[in-house]
PDB file of C-alpha atoms in Angstrom:
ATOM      1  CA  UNK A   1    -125.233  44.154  87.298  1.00  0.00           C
ATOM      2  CA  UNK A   2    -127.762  45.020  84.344  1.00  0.00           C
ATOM      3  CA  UNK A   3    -130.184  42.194  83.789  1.00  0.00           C
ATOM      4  CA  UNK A   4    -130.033  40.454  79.962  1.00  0.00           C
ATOM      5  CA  UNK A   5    -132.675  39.391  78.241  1.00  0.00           C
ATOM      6  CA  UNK A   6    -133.112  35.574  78.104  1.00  0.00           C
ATOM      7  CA  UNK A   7    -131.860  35.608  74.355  1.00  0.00           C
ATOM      8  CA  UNK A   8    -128.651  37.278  75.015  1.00  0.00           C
ATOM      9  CA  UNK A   9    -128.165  35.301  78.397  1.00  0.00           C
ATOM     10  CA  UNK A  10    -128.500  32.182  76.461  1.00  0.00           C
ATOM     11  CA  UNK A  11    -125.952  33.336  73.808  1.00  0.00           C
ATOM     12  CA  UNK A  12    -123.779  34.102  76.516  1.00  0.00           C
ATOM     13  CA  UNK A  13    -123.962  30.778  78.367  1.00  0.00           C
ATOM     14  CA  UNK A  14    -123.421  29.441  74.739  1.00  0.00           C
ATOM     15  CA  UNK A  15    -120.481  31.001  74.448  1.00  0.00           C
ATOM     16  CA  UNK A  16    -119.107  30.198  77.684  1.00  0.00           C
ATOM     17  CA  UNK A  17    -119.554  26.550  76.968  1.00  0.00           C
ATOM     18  CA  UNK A  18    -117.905  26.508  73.785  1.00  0.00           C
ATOM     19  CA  UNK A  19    -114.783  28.085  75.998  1.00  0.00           C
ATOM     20  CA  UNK A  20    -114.490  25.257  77.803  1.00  0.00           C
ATOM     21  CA  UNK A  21    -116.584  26.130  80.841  1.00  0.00           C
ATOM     22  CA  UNK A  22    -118.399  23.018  82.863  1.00  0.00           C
ATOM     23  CA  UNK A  23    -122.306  23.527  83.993  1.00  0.00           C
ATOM     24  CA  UNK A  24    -121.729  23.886  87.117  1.00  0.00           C
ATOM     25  CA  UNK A  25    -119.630  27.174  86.658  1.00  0.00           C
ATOM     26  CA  UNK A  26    -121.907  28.038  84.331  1.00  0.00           C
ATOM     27  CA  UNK A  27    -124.721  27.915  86.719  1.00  0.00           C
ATOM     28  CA  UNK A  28    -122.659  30.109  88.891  1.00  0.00           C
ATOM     29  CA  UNK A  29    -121.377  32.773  86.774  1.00  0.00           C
ATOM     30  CA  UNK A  30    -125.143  33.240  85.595  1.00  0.00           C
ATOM     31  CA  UNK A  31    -126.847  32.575  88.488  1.00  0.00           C
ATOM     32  CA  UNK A  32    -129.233  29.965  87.087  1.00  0.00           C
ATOM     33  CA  UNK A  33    -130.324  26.538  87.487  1.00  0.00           C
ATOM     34  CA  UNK A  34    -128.364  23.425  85.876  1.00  0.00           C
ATOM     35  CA  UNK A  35    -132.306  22.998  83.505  1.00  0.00           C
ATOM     36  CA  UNK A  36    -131.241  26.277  82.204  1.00  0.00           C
ATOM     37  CA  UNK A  37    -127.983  25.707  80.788  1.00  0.00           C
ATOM     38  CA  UNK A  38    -129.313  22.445  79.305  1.00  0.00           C
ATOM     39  CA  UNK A  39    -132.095  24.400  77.379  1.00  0.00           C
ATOM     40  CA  UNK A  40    -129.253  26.911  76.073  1.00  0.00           C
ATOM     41  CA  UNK A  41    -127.174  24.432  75.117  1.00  0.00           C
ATOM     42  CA  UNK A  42    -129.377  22.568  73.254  1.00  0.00           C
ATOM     43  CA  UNK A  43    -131.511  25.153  71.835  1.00  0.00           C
ATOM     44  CA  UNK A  44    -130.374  28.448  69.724  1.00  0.00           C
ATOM     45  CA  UNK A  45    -133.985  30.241  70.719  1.00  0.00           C
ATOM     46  CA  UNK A  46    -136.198  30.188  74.091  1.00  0.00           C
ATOM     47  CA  UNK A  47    -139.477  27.797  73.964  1.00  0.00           C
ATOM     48  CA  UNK A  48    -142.434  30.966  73.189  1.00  0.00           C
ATOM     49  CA  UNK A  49    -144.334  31.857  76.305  1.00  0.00           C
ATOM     50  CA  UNK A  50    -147.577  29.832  77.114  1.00  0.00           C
ATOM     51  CA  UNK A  51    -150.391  31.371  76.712  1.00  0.00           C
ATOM     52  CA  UNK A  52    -152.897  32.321  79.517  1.00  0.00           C
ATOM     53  CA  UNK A  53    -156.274  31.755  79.622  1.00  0.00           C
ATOM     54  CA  UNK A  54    -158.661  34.481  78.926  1.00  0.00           C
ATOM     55  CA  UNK A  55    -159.417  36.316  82.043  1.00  0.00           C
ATOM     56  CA  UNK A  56    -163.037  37.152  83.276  1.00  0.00           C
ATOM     57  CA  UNK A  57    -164.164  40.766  83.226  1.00  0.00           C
ATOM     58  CA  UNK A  58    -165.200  42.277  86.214  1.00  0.00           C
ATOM     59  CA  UNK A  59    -168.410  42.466  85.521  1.00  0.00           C
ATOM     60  CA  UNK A  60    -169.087  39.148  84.240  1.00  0.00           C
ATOM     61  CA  UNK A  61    -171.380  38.245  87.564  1.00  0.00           C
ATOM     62  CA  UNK A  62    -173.533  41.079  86.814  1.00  0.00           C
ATOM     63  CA  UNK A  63    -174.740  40.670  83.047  1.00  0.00           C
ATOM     64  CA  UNK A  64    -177.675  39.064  81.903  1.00  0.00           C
TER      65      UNK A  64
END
């Protein structure tokens, strides 16, 4: 099976809902956990990424 992106898996749990579809099967169907349908359900978009902190560069121990 291809692999969606998290947009269109959302839409597509979305949709499934509005069908008539309970969580559970959703979480089956999809393969994800019962958190995830609650987000798509509730939420049109996926919360943006956190961001990382800055990593150190390899030579950070050596400079002056």
């Amino acid at each position: 099976m291809l692999r969606m992106s998290n947009v269109e898996l959302r839409a597509t749990v979305r949709r499934g809902h509005r069908a008539g579809m309970k969580m559970r099967g959703l979480e089956r169907n999809y393969n994800v956990s019962r958190q995830t349908v609650k987000k798509a359900k509730d939420s049109v978009w996926p919360e943006p990424r956190e961001k990382l902190p800055p990593r150190p560069a390899a030579l950070d121990p050596y400079s002056r």
